[in-house]
XYZ file of C-alpha atoms in Angstrom:
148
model
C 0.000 0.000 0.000
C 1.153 3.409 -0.403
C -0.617 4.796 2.815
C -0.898 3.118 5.930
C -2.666 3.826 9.055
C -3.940 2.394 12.757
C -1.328 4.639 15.551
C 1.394 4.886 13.073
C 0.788 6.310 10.136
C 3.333 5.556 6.933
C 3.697 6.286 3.683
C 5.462 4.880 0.772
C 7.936 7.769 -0.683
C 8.910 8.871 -4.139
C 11.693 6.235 -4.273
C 9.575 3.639 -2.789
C 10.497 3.254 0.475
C 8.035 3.764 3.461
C 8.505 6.963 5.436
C 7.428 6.728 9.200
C 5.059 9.591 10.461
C 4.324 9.536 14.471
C 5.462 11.795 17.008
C 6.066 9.170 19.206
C 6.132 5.825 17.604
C 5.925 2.197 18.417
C 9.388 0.474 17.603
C 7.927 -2.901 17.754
C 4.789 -2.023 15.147
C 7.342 0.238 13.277
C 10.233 -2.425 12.700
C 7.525 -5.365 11.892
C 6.080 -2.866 9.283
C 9.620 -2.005 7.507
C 10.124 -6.037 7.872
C 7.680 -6.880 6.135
C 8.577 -4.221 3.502
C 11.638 -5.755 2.692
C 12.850 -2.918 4.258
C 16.111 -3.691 6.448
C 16.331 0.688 7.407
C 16.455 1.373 10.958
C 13.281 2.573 12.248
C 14.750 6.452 13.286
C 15.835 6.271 9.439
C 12.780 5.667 7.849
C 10.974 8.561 10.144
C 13.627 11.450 9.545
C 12.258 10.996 5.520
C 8.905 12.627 6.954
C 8.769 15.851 8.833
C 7.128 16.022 11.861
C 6.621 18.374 14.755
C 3.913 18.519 18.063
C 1.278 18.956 15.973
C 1.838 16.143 12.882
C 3.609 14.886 10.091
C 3.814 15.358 6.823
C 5.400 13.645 3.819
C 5.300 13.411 -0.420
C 3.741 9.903 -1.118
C 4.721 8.582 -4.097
C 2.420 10.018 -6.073
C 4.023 13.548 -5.428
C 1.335 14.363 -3.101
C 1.333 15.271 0.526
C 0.083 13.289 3.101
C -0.200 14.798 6.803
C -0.871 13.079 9.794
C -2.713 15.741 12.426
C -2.168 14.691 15.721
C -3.872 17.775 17.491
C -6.955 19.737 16.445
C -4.869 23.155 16.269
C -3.170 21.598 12.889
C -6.275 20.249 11.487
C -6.802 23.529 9.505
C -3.412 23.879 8.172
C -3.549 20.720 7.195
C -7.307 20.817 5.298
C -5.762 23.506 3.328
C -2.842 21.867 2.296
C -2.832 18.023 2.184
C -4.266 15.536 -0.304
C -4.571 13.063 2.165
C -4.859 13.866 5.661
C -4.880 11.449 8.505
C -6.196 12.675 11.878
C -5.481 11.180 15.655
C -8.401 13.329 16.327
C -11.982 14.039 15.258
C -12.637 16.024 11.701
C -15.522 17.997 12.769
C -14.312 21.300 10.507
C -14.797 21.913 6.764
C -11.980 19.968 4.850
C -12.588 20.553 1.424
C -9.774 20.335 0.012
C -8.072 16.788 0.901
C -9.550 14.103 -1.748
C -9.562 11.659 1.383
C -9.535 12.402 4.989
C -9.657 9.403 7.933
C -10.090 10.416 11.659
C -9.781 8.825 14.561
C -13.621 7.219 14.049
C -12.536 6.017 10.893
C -10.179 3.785 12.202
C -12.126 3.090 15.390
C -14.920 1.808 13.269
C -12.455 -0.133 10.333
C -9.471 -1.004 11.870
C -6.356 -0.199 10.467
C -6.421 1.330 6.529
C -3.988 0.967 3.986
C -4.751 3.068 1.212
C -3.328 2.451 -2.791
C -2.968 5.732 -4.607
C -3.146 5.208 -8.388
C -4.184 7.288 -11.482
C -5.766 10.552 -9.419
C -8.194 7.948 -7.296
C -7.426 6.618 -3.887
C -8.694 2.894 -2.820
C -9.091 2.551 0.502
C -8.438 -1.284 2.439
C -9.830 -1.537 6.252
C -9.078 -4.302 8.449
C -13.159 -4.922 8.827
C -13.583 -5.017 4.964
C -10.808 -7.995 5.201
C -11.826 -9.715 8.308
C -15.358 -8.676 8.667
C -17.125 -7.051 11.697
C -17.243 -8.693 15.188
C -19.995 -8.172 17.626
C -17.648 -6.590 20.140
C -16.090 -3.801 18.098
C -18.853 -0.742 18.280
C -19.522 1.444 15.305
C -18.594 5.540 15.379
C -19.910 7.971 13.800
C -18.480 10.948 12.642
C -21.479 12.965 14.163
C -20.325 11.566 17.915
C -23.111 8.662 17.993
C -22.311 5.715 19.000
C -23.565 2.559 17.989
């Protein structure tokens, strides 16, 4: 996949490797993920690609577009004016017009982890409940704060 996201977002780079975005990651998720990659980079390596700060990350996916990861709602508006994909540890409850895909926090509370293929302008999105299915003890969000 080209995005990836459940705590730890990453995305796959202009040269193909996977970039690292999280303020504070998980080494253990982190390393399986570049494993699995065929990716034999140090975790610190792969993150230093992306640039992050208190607020997010952002990085060029390999598309040439940018991808940000907003970890706090003060960045969610830079980031709806600016990304193509945006990724948010918190709820999207603002206008965000301008990102042609934008996951929250409910997202992936409601689908599990996404990986998302970027090809040809269009952006296919893979959840761990499409794969696995839905299980009676996983509740549903909504993006309007009901819960199911």
């Amino acid at each position: 996949s080209d995005v990836c996201s459940s705590d730890l977002a990453a995305v796959r780079d202009q040269e193909g490797h996977l970039v690292l975005l999280a303020n504070k990651l998980d080494d253990y998720t982190a390393s399986q993920w570049l494993q699995r990659d065929g990716d034999a980079r140090d975790v610190e390596v792969a993150r230093q690609a992306g640039q992050c700060d208190d607020n997010g990350c952002v990085a060029v996916a390999v598309t040439g577009e940018l991808v940000a990861l907003s970890l706090r709602v003060a960045s969610l508006r830079d980031d709806c004016a600016r990304a193509t994909i945006l990724l948010a540890a918190e709820p999207v409850r603002l206008e965000c017009p301008y990102p042609r895909l934008v996951l929250d926090r409910f997202d992936v509370a409601r689908e599990g982890a996404v990986a998302v293929y970027l090809r040809g302008g269009a952006a296919r999105v893979e959840t761990v409940a499409q794969t696995r299915g839905r299980c009676p003890w996983t509740r549903n969000f909504s993006r309007n704060g009901n819960n199911n």
